[in-house]
PDB file of C-alpha atoms in Angstrom:
ATOM      1  CA  MET A   1       0.000   0.000   0.000  1.00  0.00           C
ATOM      2  CA  LYS A   2       2.746   2.440   0.942  1.00  0.00           C
ATOM      3  CA  LYS A   3       4.666   1.647  -2.246  1.00  0.00           C
ATOM      4  CA  LEU A   4       1.546   2.674  -4.127  1.00  0.00           C
ATOM      5  CA  ILE A   5       1.514   5.995  -2.267  1.00  0.00           C
ATOM      6  CA  TYR A   6       5.144   6.593  -3.273  1.00  0.00           C
ATOM      7  CA  LEU A   7       4.311   5.813  -6.890  1.00  0.00           C
ATOM      8  CA  ILE A   8       1.289   8.147  -6.877  1.00  0.00           C
ATOM      9  CA  LEU A   9       3.343  10.989  -5.379  1.00  0.00           C
ATOM     10  CA  ILE A  10       6.089  10.544  -7.984  1.00  0.00           C
ATOM     11  CA  ILE A  11       3.532  10.562 -10.803  1.00  0.00           C
ATOM     12  CA  PHE A  12       1.801  13.603  -9.269  1.00  0.00           C
ATOM     13  CA  PHE A  13       5.011  15.615  -9.198  1.00  0.00           C
ATOM     14  CA  ALA A  14       6.066  14.454 -12.663  1.00  0.00           C
ATOM     15  CA  CYS A  15       2.720  15.464 -14.179  1.00  0.00           C
ATOM     16  CA  ASN A  16       2.672  18.835 -12.471  1.00  0.00           C
ATOM     17  CA  ASN A  17       6.175  19.602 -13.733  1.00  0.00           C
ATOM     18  CA  LYS A  18       5.010  19.160 -17.336  1.00  0.00           C
ATOM     19  CA  LYS A  19       1.789  21.220 -17.047  1.00  0.00           C
ATOM     20  CA  ASN A  20       1.479  24.978 -17.141  1.00  0.00           C
ATOM     21  CA  ASN A  21      -0.773  25.144 -14.093  1.00  0.00           C
ATOM     22  CA  THR A  22      -1.156  28.714 -12.813  1.00  0.00           C
ATOM     23  CA  ALA A  23      -3.424  27.621  -9.930  1.00  0.00           C
ATOM     24  CA  LEU A  24      -0.502  25.766  -8.374  1.00  0.00           C
ATOM     25  CA  ALA A  25       2.202  28.234  -9.355  1.00  0.00           C
ATOM     26  CA  THR A  26       5.276  27.948  -7.211  1.00  0.00           C
ATOM     27  CA  THR A  27       6.934  31.055  -5.902  1.00  0.00           C
ATOM     28  CA  ASN A  28      10.398  31.460  -4.458  1.00  0.00           C
ATOM     29  CA  SER A  29       8.747  32.154  -1.096  1.00  0.00           C
ATOM     30  CA  ASP A  30       7.111  28.692  -1.243  1.00  0.00           C
ATOM     31  CA  LYS A  31      10.488  27.083  -1.835  1.00  0.00           C
ATOM     32  CA  ASP A  32      12.083  29.244   0.852  1.00  0.00           C
ATOM     33  CA  ALA A  33       9.406  28.199   3.365  1.00  0.00           C
ATOM     34  CA  VAL A  34       9.977  24.515   2.597  1.00  0.00           C
ATOM     35  CA  ARG A  35      13.755  24.949   2.782  1.00  0.00           C
ATOM     36  CA  LYS A  36      13.324  26.713   6.134  1.00  0.00           C
ATOM     37  CA  ALA A  37      11.119  23.871   7.459  1.00  0.00           C
ATOM     38  CA  ILE A  38      13.845  21.310   6.652  1.00  0.00           C
ATOM     39  CA  ILE A  39      16.605  23.455   8.159  1.00  0.00           C
ATOM     40  CA  ASN A  40      14.534  24.228  11.276  1.00  0.00           C
ATOM     41  CA  ASN A  41      14.005  20.499  11.893  1.00  0.00           C
ATOM     42  CA  TYR A  42      17.718  19.718  11.832  1.00  0.00           C
ATOM     43  CA  ASP A  43      18.666  22.921  13.681  1.00  0.00           C
ATOM     44  CA  PHE A  44      16.205  21.905  16.409  1.00  0.00           C
ATOM     45  CA  ILE A  45      18.014  18.578  16.752  1.00  0.00           C
ATOM     46  CA  ASN A  46      21.432  20.268  16.754  1.00  0.00           C
ATOM     47  CA  ASN A  47      20.503  22.948  19.300  1.00  0.00           C
ATOM     48  CA  ASN A  48      18.258  21.144  21.778  1.00  0.00           C
ATOM     49  CA  ASN A  49      18.441  18.360  24.319  1.00  0.00           C
ATOM     50  CA  LEU A  50      16.078  15.776  22.852  1.00  0.00           C
ATOM     51  CA  SER A  51      16.527  13.509  25.862  1.00  0.00           C
ATOM     52  CA  ASP A  52      14.124  15.904  27.623  1.00  0.00           C
ATOM     53  CA  SER A  53      10.511  14.750  27.086  1.00  0.00           C
ATOM     54  CA  LEU A  54       9.014  18.234  26.757  1.00  0.00           C
ATOM     55  CA  THR A  55      11.633  19.251  24.200  1.00  0.00           C
ATOM     56  CA  PHE A  56      11.103  16.014  22.297  1.00  0.00           C
ATOM     57  CA  ASN A  57       7.347  16.682  22.175  1.00  0.00           C
ATOM     58  CA  ARG A  58       8.101  20.035  20.510  1.00  0.00           C
ATOM     59  CA  PHE A  59      10.341  18.186  18.033  1.00  0.00           C
ATOM     60  CA  LYS A  60       7.436  15.894  17.086  1.00  0.00           C
ATOM     61  CA  THR A  61       5.512  18.901  15.720  1.00  0.00           C
ATOM     62  CA  PHE A  62       7.812  18.954  12.660  1.00  0.00           C
ATOM     63  CA  TYR A  63       6.059  15.757  11.498  1.00  0.00           C
ATOM     64  CA  SER A  64       2.489  15.371  10.254  1.00  0.00           C
ATOM     65  CA  ASP A  65       0.110  12.991  12.015  1.00  0.00           C
ATOM     66  CA  SER A  66       0.185  10.795   8.884  1.00  0.00           C
ATOM     67  CA  PHE A  67       4.009  10.718   8.732  1.00  0.00           C
ATOM     68  CA  VAL A  68       5.548   7.742   6.897  1.00  0.00           C
ATOM     69  CA  LEU A  69       9.165   6.644   7.198  1.00  0.00           C
ATOM     70  CA  GLY A  70      10.650   4.731   4.302  1.00  0.00           C
ATOM     71  CA  PRO A  71      13.638   2.918   5.810  1.00  0.00           C
ATOM     72  CA  SER A  72      16.545   1.899   3.581  1.00  0.00           C
ATOM     73  CA  GLU A  73      15.502  -1.720   4.149  1.00  0.00           C
ATOM     74  CA  GLY A  74      12.121  -3.271   4.828  1.00  0.00           C
ATOM     75  CA  ASN A  75       8.606  -1.939   4.574  1.00  0.00           C
ATOM     76  CA  PRO A  76       7.598   1.675   5.153  1.00  0.00           C
ATOM     77  CA  LEU A  77       6.521   2.539   8.688  1.00  0.00           C
ATOM     78  CA  SER A  78       3.372   4.586   9.067  1.00  0.00           C
ATOM     79  CA  ASN A  79       2.727   5.075  12.770  1.00  0.00           C
ATOM     80  CA  LYS A  80       4.181   8.465  13.725  1.00  0.00           C
ATOM     81  CA  GLU A  81       4.221   7.783  17.443  1.00  0.00           C
ATOM     82  CA  THR A  82       6.000   4.427  17.059  1.00  0.00           C
ATOM     83  CA  ILE A  83       8.600   5.866  14.672  1.00  0.00           C
ATOM     84  CA  LEU A  84       9.346   8.884  16.828  1.00  0.00           C
ATOM     85  CA  GLU A  85       9.383   6.826  20.037  1.00  0.00           C
ATOM     86  CA  GLU A  86      12.280   4.816  18.596  1.00  0.00           C
ATOM     87  CA  TRP A  87      14.107   8.091  17.846  1.00  0.00           C
ATOM     88  CA  ARG A  88      13.351   9.350  21.364  1.00  0.00           C
ATOM     89  CA  GLU A  89      14.967   6.244  22.856  1.00  0.00           C
ATOM     90  CA  LEU A  90      18.068   6.862  20.729  1.00  0.00           C
ATOM     91  CA  PHE A  91      18.204  10.543  21.774  1.00  0.00           C
ATOM     92  CA  LYS A  92      17.912   9.672  25.477  1.00  0.00           C
ATOM     93  CA  GLU A  93      21.502   8.433  25.423  1.00  0.00           C
ATOM     94  CA  ASN A  94      22.961  10.145  22.350  1.00  0.00           C
ATOM     95  CA  LYS A  95      23.298  13.693  21.087  1.00  0.00           C
ATOM     96  CA  ALA A  96      22.809  14.012  17.334  1.00  0.00           C
ATOM     97  CA  THR A  97      24.376  16.697  15.169  1.00  0.00           C
ATOM     98  CA  PHE A  98      23.702  17.197  11.498  1.00  0.00           C
ATOM     99  CA  ASP A  99      25.626  19.087   8.832  1.00  0.00           C
ATOM    100  CA  LEU A 100      22.966  19.557   6.164  1.00  0.00           C
ATOM    101  CA  LYS A 101      23.139  20.412   2.439  1.00  0.00           C
ATOM    102  CA  ILE A 102      19.888  20.878   0.516  1.00  0.00           C
ATOM    103  CA  ASN A 103      20.251  19.979  -3.156  1.00  0.00           C
ATOM    104  CA  ARG A 104      16.777  20.549  -4.592  1.00  0.00           C
ATOM    105  CA  VAL A 105      13.372  21.847  -3.518  1.00  0.00           C
ATOM    106  CA  GLU A 106      10.228  21.489  -5.639  1.00  0.00           C
ATOM    107  CA  VAL A 107       6.788  22.701  -4.582  1.00  0.00           C
ATOM    108  CA  SER A 108       3.394  22.003  -6.103  1.00  0.00           C
ATOM    109  CA  GLY A 109       0.397  23.373  -4.227  1.00  0.00           C
ATOM    110  CA  ASN A 110       0.489  22.100  -0.655  1.00  0.00           C
ATOM    111  CA  LEU A 111       3.059  19.358  -1.369  1.00  0.00           C
ATOM    112  CA  ALA A 112       6.801  19.641  -1.763  1.00  0.00           C
ATOM    113  CA  TYR A 113       9.747  17.348  -2.093  1.00  0.00           C
ATOM    114  CA  VAL A 114      13.283  18.033  -0.991  1.00  0.00           C
ATOM    115  CA  LEU A 115      16.450  16.198  -1.988  1.00  0.00           C
ATOM    116  CA  TYR A 116      19.312  16.661   0.452  1.00  0.00           C
ATOM    117  CA  HIS A 117      22.262  15.014   2.109  1.00  0.00           C
ATOM    118  CA  TYR A 118      23.812  15.295   5.523  1.00  0.00           C
ATOM    119  CA  ASN A 119      26.651  14.215   7.746  1.00  0.00           C
ATOM    120  CA  GLU A 120      25.185  12.836  10.977  1.00  0.00           C
ATOM    121  CA  LYS A 121      27.135  12.261  14.175  1.00  0.00           C
ATOM    122  CA  LEU A 122      25.764  10.634  17.310  1.00  0.00           C
ATOM    123  CA  THR A 123      27.800  10.942  20.484  1.00  0.00           C
ATOM    124  CA  ASN A 124      27.055   9.400  23.846  1.00  0.00           C
ATOM    125  CA  ILE A 125      25.717  12.115  26.177  1.00  0.00           C
ATOM    126  CA  GLU A 126      27.485  10.773  29.292  1.00  0.00           C
ATOM    127  CA  THR A 127      30.879   9.824  27.883  1.00  0.00           C
ATOM    128  CA  GLY A 128      31.181  12.011  24.782  1.00  0.00           C
ATOM    129  CA  ASP A 129      32.246   8.931  22.797  1.00  0.00           C
ATOM    130  CA  LEU A 130      31.251   8.795  19.134  1.00  0.00           C
ATOM    131  CA  TYR A 131      28.360   6.314  18.749  1.00  0.00           C
ATOM    132  CA  PHE A 132      28.379   6.537  14.954  1.00  0.00           C
ATOM    133  CA  GLU A 133      28.956   8.880  12.052  1.00  0.00           C
ATOM    134  CA  VAL A 134      27.346   8.521   8.654  1.00  0.00           C
ATOM    135  CA  ILE A 135      26.849  10.506   5.463  1.00  0.00           C
ATOM    136  CA  GLN A 136      23.370   9.986   4.008  1.00  0.00           C
ATOM    137  CA  SER A 137      21.244  11.180   1.121  1.00  0.00           C
ATOM    138  CA  ALA A 138      17.558  11.754   1.757  1.00  0.00           C
ATOM    139  CA  ILE A 139      14.292  12.673   0.116  1.00  0.00           C
ATOM    140  CA  ALA A 140      11.498  14.256   2.114  1.00  0.00           C
ATOM    141  CA  ILE A 141       7.957  14.987   1.078  1.00  0.00           C
ATOM    142  CA  LEU A 142       6.431  17.826   3.039  1.00  0.00           C
ATOM    143  CA  LYS A 143       2.799  18.857   3.228  1.00  0.00           C
ATOM    144  CA  LYS A 144       1.444  22.255   4.204  1.00  0.00           C
ATOM    145  CA  ASP A 145      -1.032  21.975   7.066  1.00  0.00           C
ATOM    146  CA  SER A 146      -4.169  24.084   7.548  1.00  0.00           C
ATOM    147  CA  PHE A 147      -2.099  26.712   9.415  1.00  0.00           C
ATOM    148  CA  GLY A 148       0.381  27.071   6.540  1.00  0.00           C
ATOM    149  CA  ASN A 149       3.166  25.119   8.282  1.00  0.00           C
ATOM    150  CA  TRP A 150       5.233  22.679   6.237  1.00  0.00           C
ATOM    151  CA  LYS A 151       5.529  19.288   7.943  1.00  0.00           C
ATOM    152  CA  PHE A 152       7.309  16.062   7.061  1.00  0.00           C
ATOM    153  CA  GLU A 153       4.867  13.685   5.411  1.00  0.00           C
ATOM    154  CA  VAL A 154       7.335  11.106   4.067  1.00  0.00           C
ATOM    155  CA  LEU A 155      11.044  10.685   4.798  1.00  0.00           C
ATOM    156  CA  ARG A 156      13.442   8.249   3.150  1.00  0.00           C
ATOM    157  CA  TRP A 157      17.209   8.054   3.411  1.00  0.00           C
ATOM    158  CA  ASN A 158      19.828   5.599   2.141  1.00  0.00           C
TER     159      ASN A 158
END
């Protein structure tokens, strides 16, 4: 089912790129808002203590209620609370830092996709020892909510 959603989203974006659709015209401010939403998510991780429950609850607001994670292996995960609870457990013991580079932003109406890559480091909070470091490429699909905020709808990295 989730693979079908991915396919539909890819077709949707491909079709909208070929049409001259003034109703869904993209402005630079749309792209800037999406770019800012991605950067704010990773800046929040870099600048906050996500081992704190209240802070982590604020972090969860970057993700839509229908958030789907497409892991590099296995089936997509579609329960936001379960996905983010696993991240919370990781952040209880480890501090994450991200060096982010956005490569492409495309917006169509209330949907956008972003291609980017990052260098991620996790260090143990107590000892300062490096837990792991990885360079990843990612694609995120964001959706604008009823308040005009861009939120992660789908995230996939390699």
